[in-house]
GROMACS .gro file of N, CA, C and O in nm:
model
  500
    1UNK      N    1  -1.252  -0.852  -3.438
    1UNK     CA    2  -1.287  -0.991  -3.462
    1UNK      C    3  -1.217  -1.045  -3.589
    1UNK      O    4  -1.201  -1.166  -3.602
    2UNK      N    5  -1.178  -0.964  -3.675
    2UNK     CA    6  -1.116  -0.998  -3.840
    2UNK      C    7  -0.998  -1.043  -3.772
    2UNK      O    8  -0.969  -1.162  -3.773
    3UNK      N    9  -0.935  -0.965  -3.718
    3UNK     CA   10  -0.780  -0.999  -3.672
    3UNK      C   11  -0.748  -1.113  -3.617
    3UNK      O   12  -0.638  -1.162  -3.643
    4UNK      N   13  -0.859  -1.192  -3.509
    4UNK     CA   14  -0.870  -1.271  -3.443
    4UNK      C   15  -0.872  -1.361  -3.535
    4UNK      O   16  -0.766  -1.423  -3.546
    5UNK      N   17  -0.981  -1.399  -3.626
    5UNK     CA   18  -0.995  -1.532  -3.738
    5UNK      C   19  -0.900  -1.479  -3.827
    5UNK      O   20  -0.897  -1.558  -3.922
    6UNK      N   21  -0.828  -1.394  -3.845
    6UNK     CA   22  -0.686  -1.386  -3.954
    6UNK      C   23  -0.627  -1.445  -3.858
    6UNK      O   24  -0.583  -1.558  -3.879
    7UNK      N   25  -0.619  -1.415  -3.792
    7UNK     CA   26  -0.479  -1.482  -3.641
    7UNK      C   27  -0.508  -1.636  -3.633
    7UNK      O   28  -0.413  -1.709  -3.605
    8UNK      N   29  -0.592  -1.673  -3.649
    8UNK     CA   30  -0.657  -1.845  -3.627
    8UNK      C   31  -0.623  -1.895  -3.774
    8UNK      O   32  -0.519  -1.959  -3.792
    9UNK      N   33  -0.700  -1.871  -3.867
    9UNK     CA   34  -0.642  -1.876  -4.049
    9UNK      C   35  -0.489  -1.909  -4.059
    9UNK      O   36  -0.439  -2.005  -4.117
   10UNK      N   37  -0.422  -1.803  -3.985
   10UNK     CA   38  -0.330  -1.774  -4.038
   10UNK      C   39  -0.254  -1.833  -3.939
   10UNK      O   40  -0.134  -1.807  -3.949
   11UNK      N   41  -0.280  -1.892  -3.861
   11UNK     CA   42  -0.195  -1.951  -3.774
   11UNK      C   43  -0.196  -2.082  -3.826
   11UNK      O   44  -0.089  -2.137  -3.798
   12UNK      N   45  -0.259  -2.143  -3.879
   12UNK     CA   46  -0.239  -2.279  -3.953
   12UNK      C   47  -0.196  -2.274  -4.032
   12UNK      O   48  -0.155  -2.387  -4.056
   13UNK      N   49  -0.159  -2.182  -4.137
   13UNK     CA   50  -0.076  -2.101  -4.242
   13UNK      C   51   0.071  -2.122  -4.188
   13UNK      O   52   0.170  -2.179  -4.233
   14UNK      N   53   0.045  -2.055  -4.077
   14UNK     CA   54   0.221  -2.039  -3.963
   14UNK      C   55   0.199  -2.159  -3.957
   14UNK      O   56   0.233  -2.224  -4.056
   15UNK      N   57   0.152  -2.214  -3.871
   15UNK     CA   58   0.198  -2.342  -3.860
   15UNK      C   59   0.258  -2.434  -3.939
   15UNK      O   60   0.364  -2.488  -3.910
   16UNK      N   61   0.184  -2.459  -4.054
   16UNK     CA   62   0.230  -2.564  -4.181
   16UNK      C   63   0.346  -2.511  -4.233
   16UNK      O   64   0.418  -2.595  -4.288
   17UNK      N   65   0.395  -2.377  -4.232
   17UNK     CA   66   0.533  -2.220  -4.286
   17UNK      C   67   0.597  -2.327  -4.165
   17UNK      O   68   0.615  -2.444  -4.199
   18UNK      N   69   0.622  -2.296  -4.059
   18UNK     CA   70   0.706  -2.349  -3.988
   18UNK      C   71   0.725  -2.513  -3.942
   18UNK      O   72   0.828  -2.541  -3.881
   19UNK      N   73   0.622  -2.626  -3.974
   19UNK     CA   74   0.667  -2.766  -3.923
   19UNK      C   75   0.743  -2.771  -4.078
   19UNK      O   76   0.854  -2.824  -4.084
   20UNK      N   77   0.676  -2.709  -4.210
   20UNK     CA   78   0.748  -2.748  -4.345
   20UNK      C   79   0.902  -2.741  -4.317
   20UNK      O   80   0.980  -2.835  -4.333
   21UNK      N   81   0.935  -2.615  -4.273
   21UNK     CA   82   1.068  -2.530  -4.270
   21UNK      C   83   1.177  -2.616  -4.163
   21UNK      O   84   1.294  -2.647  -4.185
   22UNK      N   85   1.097  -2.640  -4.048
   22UNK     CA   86   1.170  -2.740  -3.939
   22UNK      C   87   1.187  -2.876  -3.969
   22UNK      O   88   1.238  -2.951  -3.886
   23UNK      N   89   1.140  -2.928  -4.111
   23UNK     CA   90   1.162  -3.073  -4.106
   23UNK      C   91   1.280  -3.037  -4.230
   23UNK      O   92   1.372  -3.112  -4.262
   24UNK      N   93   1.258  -2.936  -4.275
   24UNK     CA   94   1.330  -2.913  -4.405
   24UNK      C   95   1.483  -2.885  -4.360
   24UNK      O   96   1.582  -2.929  -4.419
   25UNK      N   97   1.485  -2.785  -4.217
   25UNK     CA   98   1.632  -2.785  -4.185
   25UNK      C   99   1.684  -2.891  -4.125
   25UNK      O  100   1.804  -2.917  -4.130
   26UNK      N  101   1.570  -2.983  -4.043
   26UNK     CA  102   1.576  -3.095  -3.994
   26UNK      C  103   1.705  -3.193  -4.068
   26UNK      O  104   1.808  -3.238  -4.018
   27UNK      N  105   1.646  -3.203  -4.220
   27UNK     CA  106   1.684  -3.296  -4.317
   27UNK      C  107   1.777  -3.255  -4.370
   27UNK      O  108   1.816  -3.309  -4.473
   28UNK      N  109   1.847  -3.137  -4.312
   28UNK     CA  110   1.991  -3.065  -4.363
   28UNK      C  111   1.940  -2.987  -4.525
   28UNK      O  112   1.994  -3.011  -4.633
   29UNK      N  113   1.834  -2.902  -4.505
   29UNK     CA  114   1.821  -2.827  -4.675
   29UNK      C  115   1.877  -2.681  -4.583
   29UNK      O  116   1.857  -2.662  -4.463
   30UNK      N  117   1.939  -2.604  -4.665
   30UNK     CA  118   1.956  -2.469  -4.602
   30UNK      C  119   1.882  -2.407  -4.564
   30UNK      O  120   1.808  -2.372  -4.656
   31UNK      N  121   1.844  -2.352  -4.439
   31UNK     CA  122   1.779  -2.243  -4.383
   31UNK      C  123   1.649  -2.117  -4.497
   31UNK      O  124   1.527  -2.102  -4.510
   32UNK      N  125   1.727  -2.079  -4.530
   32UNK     CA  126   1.678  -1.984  -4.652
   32UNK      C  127   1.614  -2.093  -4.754
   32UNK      O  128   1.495  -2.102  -4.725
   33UNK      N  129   1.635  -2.150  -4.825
   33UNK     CA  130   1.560  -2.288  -4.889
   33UNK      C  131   1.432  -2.324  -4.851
   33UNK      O  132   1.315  -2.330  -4.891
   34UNK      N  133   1.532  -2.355  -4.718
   34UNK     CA  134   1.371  -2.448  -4.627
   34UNK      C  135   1.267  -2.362  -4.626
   34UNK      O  136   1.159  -2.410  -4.658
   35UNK      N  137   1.275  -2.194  -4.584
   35UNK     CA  138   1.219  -2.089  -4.539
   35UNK      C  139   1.135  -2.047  -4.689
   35UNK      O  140   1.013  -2.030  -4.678
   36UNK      N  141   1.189  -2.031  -4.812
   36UNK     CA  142   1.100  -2.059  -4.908
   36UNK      C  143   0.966  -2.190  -4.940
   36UNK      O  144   0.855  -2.175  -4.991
   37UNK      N  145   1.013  -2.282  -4.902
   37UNK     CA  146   0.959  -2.428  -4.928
   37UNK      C  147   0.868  -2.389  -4.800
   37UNK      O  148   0.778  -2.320  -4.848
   38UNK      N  149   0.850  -2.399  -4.670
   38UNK     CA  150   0.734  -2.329  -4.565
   38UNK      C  151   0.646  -2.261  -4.650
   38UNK      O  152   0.552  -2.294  -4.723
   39UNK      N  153   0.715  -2.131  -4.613
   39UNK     CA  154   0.642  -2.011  -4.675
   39UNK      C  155   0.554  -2.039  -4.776
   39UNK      O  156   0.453  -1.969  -4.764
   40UNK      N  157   0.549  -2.125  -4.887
   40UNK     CA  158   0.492  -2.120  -5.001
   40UNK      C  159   0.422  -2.187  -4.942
   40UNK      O  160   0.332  -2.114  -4.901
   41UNK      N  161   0.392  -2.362  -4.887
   41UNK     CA  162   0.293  -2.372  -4.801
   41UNK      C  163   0.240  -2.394  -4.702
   41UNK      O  164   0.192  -2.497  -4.653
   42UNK      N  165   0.251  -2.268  -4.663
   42UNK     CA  166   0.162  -2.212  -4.571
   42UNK      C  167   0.072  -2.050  -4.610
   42UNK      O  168  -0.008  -1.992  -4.536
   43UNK      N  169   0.127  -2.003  -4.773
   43UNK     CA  170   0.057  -1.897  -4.807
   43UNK      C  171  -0.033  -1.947  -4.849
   43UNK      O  172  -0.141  -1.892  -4.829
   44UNK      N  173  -0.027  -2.079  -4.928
   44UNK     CA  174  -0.161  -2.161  -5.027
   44UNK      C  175  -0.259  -2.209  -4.869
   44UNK      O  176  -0.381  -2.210  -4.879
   45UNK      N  177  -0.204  -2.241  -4.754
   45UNK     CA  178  -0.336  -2.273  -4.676
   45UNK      C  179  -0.345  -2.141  -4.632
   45UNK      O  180  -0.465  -2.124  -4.656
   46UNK      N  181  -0.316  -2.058  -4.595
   46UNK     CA  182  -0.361  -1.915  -4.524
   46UNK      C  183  -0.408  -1.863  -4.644
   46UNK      O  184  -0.483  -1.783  -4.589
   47UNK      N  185  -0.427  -1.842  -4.764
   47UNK     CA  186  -0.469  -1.789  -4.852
   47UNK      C  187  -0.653  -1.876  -4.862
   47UNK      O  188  -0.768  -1.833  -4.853
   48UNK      N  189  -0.603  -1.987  -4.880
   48UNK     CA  190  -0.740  -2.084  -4.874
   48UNK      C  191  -0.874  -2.028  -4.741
   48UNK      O  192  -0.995  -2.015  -4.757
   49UNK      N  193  -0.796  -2.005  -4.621
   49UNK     CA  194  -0.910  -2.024  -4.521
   49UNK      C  195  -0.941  -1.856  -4.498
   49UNK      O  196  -1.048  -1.807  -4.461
   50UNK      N  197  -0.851  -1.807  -4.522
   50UNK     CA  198  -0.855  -1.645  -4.527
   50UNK      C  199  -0.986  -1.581  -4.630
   50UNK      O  200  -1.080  -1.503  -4.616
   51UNK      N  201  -0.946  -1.642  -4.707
   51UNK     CA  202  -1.053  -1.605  -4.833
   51UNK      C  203  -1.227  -1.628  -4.790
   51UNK      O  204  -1.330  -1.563  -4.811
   52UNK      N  205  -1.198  -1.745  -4.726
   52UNK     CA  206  -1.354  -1.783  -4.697
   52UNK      C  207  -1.415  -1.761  -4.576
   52UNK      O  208  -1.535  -1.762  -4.550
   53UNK      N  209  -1.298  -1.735  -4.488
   53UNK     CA  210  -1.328  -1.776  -4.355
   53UNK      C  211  -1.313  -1.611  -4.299
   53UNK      O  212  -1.417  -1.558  -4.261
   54UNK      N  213  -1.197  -1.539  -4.294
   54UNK     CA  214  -1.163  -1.439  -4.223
   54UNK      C  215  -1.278  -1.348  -4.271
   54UNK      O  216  -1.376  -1.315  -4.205
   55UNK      N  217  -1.244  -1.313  -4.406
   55UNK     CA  218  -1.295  -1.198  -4.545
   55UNK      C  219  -1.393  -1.237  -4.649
   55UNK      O  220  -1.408  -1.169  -4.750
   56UNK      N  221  -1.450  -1.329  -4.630
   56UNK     CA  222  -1.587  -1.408  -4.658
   56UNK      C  223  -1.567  -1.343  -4.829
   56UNK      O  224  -1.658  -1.273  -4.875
   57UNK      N  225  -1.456  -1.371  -4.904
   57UNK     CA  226  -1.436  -1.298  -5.067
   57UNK      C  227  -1.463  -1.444  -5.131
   57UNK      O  228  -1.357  -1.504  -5.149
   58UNK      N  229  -1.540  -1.492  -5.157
   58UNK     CA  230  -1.591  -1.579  -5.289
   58UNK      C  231  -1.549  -1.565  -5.451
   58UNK      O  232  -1.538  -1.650  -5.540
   59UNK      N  233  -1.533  -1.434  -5.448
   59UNK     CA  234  -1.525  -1.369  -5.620
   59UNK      C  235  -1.385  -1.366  -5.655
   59UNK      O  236  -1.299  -1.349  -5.568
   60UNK      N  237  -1.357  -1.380  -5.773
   60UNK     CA  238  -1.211  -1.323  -5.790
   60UNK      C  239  -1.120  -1.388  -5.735
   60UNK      O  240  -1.017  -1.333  -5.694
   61UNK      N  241  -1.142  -1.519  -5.725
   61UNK     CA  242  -1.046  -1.598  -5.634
   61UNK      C  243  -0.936  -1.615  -5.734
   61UNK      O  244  -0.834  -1.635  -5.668
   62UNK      N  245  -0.903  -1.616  -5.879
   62UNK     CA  246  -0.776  -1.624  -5.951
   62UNK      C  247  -0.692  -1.471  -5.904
   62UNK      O  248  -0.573  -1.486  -5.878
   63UNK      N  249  -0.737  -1.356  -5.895
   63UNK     CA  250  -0.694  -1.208  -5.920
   63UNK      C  251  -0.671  -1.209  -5.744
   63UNK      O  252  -0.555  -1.191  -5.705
   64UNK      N  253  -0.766  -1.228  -5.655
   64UNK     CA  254  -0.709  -1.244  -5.500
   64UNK      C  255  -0.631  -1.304  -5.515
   64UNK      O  256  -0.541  -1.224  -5.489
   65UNK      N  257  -0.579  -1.398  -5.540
   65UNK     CA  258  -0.459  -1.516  -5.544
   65UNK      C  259  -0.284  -1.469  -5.540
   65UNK      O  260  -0.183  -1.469  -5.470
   66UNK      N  261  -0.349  -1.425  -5.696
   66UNK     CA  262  -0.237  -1.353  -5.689
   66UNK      C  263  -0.192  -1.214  -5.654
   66UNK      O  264  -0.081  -1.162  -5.668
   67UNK      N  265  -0.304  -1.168  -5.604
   67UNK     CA  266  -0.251  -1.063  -5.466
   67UNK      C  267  -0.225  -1.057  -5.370
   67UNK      O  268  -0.167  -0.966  -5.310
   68UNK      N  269  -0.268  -1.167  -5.331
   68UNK     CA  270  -0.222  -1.233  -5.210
   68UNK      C  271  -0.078  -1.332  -5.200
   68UNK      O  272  -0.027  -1.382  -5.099
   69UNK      N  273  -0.026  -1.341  -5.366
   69UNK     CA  274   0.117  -1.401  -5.329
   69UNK      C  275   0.191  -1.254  -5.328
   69UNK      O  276   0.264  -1.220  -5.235
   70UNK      N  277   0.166  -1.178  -5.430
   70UNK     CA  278   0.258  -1.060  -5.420
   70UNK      C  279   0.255  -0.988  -5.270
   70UNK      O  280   0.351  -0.926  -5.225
   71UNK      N  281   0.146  -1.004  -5.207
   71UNK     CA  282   0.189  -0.923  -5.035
   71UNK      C  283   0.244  -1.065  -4.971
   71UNK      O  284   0.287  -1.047  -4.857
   72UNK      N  285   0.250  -1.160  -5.002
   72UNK     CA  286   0.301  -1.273  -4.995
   72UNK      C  287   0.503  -1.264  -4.967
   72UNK      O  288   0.589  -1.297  -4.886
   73UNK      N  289   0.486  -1.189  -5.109
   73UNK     CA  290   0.592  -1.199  -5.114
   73UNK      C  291   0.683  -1.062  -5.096
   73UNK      O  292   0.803  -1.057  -5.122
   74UNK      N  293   0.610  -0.960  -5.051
   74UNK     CA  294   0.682  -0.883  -4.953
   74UNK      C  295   0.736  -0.909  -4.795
   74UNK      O  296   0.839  -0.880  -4.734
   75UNK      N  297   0.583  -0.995  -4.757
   75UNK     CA  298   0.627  -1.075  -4.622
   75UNK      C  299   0.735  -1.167  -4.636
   75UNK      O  300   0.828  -1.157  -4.556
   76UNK      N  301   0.738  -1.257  -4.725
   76UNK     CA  302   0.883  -1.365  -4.746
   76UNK      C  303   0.955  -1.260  -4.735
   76UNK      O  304   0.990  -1.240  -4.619
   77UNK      N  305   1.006  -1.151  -4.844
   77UNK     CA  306   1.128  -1.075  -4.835
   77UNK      C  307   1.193  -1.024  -4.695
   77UNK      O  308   1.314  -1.020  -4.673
   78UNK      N  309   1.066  -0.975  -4.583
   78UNK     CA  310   1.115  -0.908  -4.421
   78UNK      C  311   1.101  -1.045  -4.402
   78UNK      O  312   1.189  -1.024  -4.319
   79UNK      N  313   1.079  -1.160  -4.396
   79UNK     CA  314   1.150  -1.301  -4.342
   79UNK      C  315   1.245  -1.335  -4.370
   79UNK      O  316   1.306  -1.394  -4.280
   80UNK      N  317   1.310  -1.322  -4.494
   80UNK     CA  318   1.456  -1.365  -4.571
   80UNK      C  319   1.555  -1.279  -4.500
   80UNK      O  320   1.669  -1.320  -4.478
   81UNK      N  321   1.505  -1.137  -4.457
   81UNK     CA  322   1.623  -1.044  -4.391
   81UNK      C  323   1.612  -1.079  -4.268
   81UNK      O  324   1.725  -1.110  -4.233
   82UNK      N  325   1.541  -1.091  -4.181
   82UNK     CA  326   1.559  -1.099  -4.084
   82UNK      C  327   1.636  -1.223  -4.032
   82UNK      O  328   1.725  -1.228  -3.947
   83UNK      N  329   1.558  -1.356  -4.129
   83UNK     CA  330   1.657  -1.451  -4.137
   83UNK      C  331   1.823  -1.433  -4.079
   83UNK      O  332   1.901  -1.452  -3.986
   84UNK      N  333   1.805  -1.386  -4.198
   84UNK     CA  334   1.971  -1.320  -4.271
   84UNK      C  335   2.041  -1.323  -4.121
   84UNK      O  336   2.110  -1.400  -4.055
   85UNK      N  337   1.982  -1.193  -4.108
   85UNK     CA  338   2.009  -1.121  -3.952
   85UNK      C  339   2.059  -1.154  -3.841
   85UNK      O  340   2.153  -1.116  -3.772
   86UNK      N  341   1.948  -1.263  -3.831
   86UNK     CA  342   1.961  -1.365  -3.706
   86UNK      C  343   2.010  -1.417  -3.676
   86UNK      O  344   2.065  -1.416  -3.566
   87UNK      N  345   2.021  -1.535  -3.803
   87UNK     CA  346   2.128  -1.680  -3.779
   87UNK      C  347   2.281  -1.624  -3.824
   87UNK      O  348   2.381  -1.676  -3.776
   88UNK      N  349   2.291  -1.498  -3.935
   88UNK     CA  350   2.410  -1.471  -3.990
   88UNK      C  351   2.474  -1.418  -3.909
   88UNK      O  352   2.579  -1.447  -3.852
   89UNK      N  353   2.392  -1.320  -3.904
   89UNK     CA  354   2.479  -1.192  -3.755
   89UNK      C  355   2.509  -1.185  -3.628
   89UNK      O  356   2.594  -1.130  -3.558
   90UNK      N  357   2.355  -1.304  -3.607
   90UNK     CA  358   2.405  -1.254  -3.446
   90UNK      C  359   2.380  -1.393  -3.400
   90UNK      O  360   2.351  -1.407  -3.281
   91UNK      N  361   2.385  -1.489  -3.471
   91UNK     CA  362   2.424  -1.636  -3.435
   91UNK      C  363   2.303  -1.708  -3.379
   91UNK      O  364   2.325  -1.803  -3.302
   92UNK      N  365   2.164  -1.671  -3.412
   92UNK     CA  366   2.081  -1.727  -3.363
   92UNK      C  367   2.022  -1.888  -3.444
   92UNK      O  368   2.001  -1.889  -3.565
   93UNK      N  369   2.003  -2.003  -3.364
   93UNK     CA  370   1.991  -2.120  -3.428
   93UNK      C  371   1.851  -2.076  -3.540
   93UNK      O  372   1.749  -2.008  -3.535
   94UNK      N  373   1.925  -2.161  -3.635
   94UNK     CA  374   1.785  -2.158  -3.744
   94UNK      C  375   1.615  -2.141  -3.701
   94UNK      O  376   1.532  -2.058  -3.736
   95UNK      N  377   1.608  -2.247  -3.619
   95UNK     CA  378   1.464  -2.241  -3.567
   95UNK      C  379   1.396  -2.150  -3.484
   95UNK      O  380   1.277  -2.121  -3.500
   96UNK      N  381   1.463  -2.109  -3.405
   96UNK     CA  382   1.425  -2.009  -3.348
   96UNK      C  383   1.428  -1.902  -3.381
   96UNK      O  384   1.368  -1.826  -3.304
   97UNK      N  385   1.482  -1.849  -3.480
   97UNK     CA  386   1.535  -1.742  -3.601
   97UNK      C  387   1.414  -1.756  -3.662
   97UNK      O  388   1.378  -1.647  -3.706
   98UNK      N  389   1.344  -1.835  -3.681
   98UNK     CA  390   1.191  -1.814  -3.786
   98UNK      C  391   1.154  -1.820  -3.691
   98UNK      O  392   1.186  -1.706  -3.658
   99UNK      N  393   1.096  -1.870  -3.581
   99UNK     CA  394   0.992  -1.781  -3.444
   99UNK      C  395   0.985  -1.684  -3.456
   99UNK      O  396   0.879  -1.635  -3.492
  100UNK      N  397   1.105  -1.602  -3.429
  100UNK     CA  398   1.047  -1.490  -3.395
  100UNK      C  399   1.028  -1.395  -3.529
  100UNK      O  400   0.971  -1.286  -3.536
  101UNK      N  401   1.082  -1.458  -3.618
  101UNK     CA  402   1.014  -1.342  -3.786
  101UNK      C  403   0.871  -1.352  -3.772
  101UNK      O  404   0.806  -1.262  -3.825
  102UNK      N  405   0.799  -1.456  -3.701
  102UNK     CA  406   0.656  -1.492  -3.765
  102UNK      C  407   0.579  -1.353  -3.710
  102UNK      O  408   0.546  -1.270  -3.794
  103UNK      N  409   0.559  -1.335  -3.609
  103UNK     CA  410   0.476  -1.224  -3.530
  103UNK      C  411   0.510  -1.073  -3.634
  103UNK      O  412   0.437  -0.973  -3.637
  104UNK      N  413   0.598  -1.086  -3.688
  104UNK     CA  414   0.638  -0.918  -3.734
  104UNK      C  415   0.634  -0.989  -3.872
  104UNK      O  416   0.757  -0.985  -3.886
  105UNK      N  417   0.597  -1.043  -3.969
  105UNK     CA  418   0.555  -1.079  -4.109
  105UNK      C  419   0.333  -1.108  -4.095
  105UNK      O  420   0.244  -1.085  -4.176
  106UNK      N  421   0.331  -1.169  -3.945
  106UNK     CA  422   0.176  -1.181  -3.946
  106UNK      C  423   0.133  -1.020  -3.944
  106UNK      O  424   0.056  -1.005  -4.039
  107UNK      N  425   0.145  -0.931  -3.895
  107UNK     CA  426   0.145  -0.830  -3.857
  107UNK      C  427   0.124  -0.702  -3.974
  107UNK      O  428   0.037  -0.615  -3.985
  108UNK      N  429   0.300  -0.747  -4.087
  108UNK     CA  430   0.277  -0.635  -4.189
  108UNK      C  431   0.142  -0.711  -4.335
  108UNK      O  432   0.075  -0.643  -4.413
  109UNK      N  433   0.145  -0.873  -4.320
  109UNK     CA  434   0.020  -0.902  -4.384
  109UNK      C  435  -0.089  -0.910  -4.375
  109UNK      O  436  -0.166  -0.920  -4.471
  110UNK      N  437  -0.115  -0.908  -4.275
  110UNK     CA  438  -0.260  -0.884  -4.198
  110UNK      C  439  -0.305  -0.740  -4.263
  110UNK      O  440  -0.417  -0.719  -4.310
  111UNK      N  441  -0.206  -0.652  -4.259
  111UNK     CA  442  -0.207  -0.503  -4.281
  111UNK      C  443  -0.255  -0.469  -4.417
  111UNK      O  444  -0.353  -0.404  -4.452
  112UNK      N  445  -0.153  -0.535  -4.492
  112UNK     CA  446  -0.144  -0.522  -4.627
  112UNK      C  447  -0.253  -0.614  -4.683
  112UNK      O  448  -0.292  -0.550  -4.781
  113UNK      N  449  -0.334  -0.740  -4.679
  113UNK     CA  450  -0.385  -0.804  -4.683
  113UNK      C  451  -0.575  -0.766  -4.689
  113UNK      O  452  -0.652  -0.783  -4.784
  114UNK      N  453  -0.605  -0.707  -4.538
  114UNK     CA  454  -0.706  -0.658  -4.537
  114UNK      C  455  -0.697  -0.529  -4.630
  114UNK      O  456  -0.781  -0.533  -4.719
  115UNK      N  457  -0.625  -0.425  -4.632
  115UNK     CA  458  -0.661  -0.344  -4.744
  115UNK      C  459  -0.612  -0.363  -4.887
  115UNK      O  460  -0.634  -0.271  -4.967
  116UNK      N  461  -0.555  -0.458  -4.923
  116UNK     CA  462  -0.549  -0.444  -5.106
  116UNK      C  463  -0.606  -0.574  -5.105
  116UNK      O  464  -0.722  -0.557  -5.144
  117UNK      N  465  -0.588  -0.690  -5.082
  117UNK     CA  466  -0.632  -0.819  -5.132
  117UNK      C  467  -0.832  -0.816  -5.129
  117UNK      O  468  -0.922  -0.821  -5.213
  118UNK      N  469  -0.820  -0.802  -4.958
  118UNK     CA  470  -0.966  -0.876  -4.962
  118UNK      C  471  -1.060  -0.713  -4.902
  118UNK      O  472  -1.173  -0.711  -4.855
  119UNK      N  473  -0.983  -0.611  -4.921
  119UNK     CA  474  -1.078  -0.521  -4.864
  119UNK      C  475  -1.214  -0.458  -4.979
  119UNK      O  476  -1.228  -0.505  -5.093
  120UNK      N  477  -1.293  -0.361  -4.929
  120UNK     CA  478  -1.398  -0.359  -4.984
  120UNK      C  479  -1.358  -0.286  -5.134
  120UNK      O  480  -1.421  -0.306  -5.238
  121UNK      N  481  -1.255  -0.207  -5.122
  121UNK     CA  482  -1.220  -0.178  -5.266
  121UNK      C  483  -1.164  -0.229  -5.377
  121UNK      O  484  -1.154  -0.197  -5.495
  122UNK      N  485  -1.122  -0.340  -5.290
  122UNK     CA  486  -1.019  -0.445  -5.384
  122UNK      C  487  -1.095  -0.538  -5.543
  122UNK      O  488  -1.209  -0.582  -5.560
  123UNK      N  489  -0.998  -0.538  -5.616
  123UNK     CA  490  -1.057  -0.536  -5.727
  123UNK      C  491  -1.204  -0.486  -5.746
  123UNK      O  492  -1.299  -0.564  -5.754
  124UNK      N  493  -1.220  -0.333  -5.752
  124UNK     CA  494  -1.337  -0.297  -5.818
  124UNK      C  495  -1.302  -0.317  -5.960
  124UNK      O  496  -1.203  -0.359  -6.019
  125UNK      N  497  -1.437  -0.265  -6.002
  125UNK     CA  498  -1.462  -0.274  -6.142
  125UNK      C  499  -1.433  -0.164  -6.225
  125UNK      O  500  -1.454  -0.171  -6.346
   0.00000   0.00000   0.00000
């Protein structure tokens, strides 16, 4: 059931990551650019509904925050390569090049997410 309301959370997260990113290449900003400018928000709303909604964490919302950008920002990094990958290497259009990163970045944060950010050990005392 966690996975499910992370998957719902975090799909409005994706979502806002990708209409940001598609209006951004839209408007001619580079790919990788745009893909930062998403990403950032859509971690501040997936971080927002995650906290309250998925992992019911009230406490520690400055110290979650920023644990949640640093697995944040391991997920940007396997988005930036794959990026890379896609549109560089093997010629895939920008937009569809972030489709398919999303499923394999939801996947390693979900992971990383439930056990260091919001799991039951996270920030003990």
């Amino acid at each position: 059931m966690q996975f499910i309301l992370y998957c719902i959370c975090g799909g409005i997260g994706v979502s806002t990551d990708y209409l940001v990113y598609y209006i951004s290449v839209q408007s001619g900003l580079w790919y990788q650019s745009a893909n930062v400018l998403g990403y950032l928000c859509g971690t501040i709303i997936s971080f927002c509904l995650n906290r309250v909604i998925t992992f019911n964490a009230r406490d520690k919302v400055a110290q979650r925050f920023a644990i949640f950008l640093t697995v944040a920002a391991i997920g940007f990094t396997a988005s930036a390569i794959m990026l890379w990958l896609l549109v560089g290497y093997m010629n895939v259009d920008e937009k569809i090049a972030k489709l398919l990163t999303l499923p394999v970045v939801v996947v390693i944060q979900f992971m990383l997410n439930r056990r260091i950010t919001f799991g039951s050990t996270a920030l003990s005392r």
